[in-house]
Coordinates of C-alpha atoms in Angstrom, one line a residue:
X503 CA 46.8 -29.0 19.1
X504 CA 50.4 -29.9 19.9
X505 CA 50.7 -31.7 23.5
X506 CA 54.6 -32.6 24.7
X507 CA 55.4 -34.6 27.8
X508 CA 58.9 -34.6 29.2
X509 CA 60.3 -37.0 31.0
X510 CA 64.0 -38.3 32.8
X511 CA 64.7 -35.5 35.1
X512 CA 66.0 -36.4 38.7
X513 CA 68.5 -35.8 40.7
X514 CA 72.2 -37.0 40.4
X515 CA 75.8 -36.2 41.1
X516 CA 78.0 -34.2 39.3
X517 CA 79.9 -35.7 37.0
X518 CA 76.8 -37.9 36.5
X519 CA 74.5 -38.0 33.0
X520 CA 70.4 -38.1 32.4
X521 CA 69.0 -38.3 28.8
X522 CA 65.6 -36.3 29.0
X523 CA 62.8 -37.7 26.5
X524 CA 59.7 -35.3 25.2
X525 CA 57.1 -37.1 23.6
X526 CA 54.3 -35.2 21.0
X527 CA 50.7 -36.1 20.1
X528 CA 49.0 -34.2 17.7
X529 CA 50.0 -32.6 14.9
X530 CA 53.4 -31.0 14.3
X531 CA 54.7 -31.4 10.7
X532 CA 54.4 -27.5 10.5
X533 CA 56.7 -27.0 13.3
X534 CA 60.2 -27.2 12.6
X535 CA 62.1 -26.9 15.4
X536 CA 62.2 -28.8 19.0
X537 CA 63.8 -26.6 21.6
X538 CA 64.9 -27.6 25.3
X539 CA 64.8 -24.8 27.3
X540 CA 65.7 -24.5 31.3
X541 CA 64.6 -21.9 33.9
X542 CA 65.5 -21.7 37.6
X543 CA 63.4 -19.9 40.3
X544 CA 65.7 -17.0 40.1
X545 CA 66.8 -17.2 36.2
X546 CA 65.3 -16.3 33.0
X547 CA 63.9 -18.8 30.7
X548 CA 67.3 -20.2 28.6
X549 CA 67.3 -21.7 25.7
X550 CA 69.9 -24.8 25.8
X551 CA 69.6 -26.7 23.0
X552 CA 67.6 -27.1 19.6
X553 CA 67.1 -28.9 16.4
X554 CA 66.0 -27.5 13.5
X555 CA 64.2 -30.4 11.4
X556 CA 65.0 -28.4 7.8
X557 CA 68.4 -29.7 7.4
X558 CA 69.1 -31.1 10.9
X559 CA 71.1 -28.6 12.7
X560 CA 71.8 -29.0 16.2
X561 CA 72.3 -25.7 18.5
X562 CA 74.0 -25.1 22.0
X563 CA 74.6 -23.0 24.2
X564 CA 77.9 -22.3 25.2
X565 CA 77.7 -24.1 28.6
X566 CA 76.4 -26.8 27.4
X567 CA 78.3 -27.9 23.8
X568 CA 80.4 -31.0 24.4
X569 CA 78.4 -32.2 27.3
X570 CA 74.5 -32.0 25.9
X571 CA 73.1 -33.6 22.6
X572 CA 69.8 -33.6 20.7
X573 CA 68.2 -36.5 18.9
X574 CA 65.3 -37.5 17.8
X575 CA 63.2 -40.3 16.8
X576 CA 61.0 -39.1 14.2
X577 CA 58.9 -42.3 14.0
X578 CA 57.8 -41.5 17.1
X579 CA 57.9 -37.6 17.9
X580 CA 60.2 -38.1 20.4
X581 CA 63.0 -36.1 21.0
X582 CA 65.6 -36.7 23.3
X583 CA 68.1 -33.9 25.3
X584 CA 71.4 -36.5 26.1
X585 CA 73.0 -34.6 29.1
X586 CA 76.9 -35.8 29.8
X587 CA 79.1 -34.2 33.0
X588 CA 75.9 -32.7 34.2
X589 CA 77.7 -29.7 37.0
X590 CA 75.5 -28.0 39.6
X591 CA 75.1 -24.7 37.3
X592 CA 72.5 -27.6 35.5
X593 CA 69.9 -27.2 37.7
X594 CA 66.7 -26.6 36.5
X595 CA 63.3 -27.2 35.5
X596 CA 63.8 -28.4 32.2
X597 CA 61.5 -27.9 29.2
X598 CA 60.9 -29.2 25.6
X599 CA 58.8 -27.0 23.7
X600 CA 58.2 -27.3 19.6
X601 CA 57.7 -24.1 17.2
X602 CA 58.4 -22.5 13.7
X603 CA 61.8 -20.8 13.7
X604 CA 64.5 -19.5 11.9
X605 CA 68.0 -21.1 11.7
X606 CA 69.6 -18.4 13.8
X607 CA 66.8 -18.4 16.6
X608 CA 66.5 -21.8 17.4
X609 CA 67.5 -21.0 20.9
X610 CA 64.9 -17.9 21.1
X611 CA 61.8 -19.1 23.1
X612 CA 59.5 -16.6 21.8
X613 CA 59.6 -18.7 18.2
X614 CA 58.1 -21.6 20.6
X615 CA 54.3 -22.4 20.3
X616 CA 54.0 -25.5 22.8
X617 CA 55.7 -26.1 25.8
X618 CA 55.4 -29.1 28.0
X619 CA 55.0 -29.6 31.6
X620 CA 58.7 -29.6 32.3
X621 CA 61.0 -32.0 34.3
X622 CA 63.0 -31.2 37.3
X623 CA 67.0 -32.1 37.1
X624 CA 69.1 -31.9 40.1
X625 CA 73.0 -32.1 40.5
X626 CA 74.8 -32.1 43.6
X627 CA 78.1 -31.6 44.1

């Protein structure tokens, strides 16, 4: 069983950064990609960024590319969603989630087993 915990959301200015962190315990070596996802009370689950751990491609959204970057730290199954010039259109609950995907769906979050808890973020303008 796969558990993630996400941390580093809050609330900033526009303009402003946050680097979110998702930590996994148990086992995930047949997972092989690391998506963060963001949903608004009135929006659809988005995908907004991934990693796909084959050859380490990065994916973005179109909002995002520029401003957001994945990393990782393998050592420790973290993961880490660097978010530059947030805007206000960035608010959201932000979620990391971890599944088995296919190059060209790494941003689809029906290839996503495990989700964690999610972490608010909050830009003001």
């Amino acid at each position: 069983q796969v558990q993630l915990v996400e941390s580093g959301g809050g609330s900033v200015q526009a303009g402003g950064s946050l680097r979110l962190s998702c930590v996994a315990s148990g086992v995930t070596h047949s997972r092989n990609c690391v998506g963060w996802f963001r949903q608004t009370p009135t929006t659809l689950r988005e995908g907004v960024a991934a990693f796909w751990t084959v050859d380490g491609t990065s994916s973005y959204i179109d909002s995002v590319k520029g401003r957001f970057t994945v990393s990782q730290d393998t050592a420790k199954k973290t993961w880490f969603l660097q978010m530059n010039d947030l805007k206000s259109g960035d608010t959201a609950t932000y979620y990391c989630a971890v599944g088995t995907c296919l190059k060209r769906t790494l941003l689809q979050s029906t290839e996503y087993n495990y989700w964690g808890q999610g972490t608010q973020v909050t830009v003001s303008s």
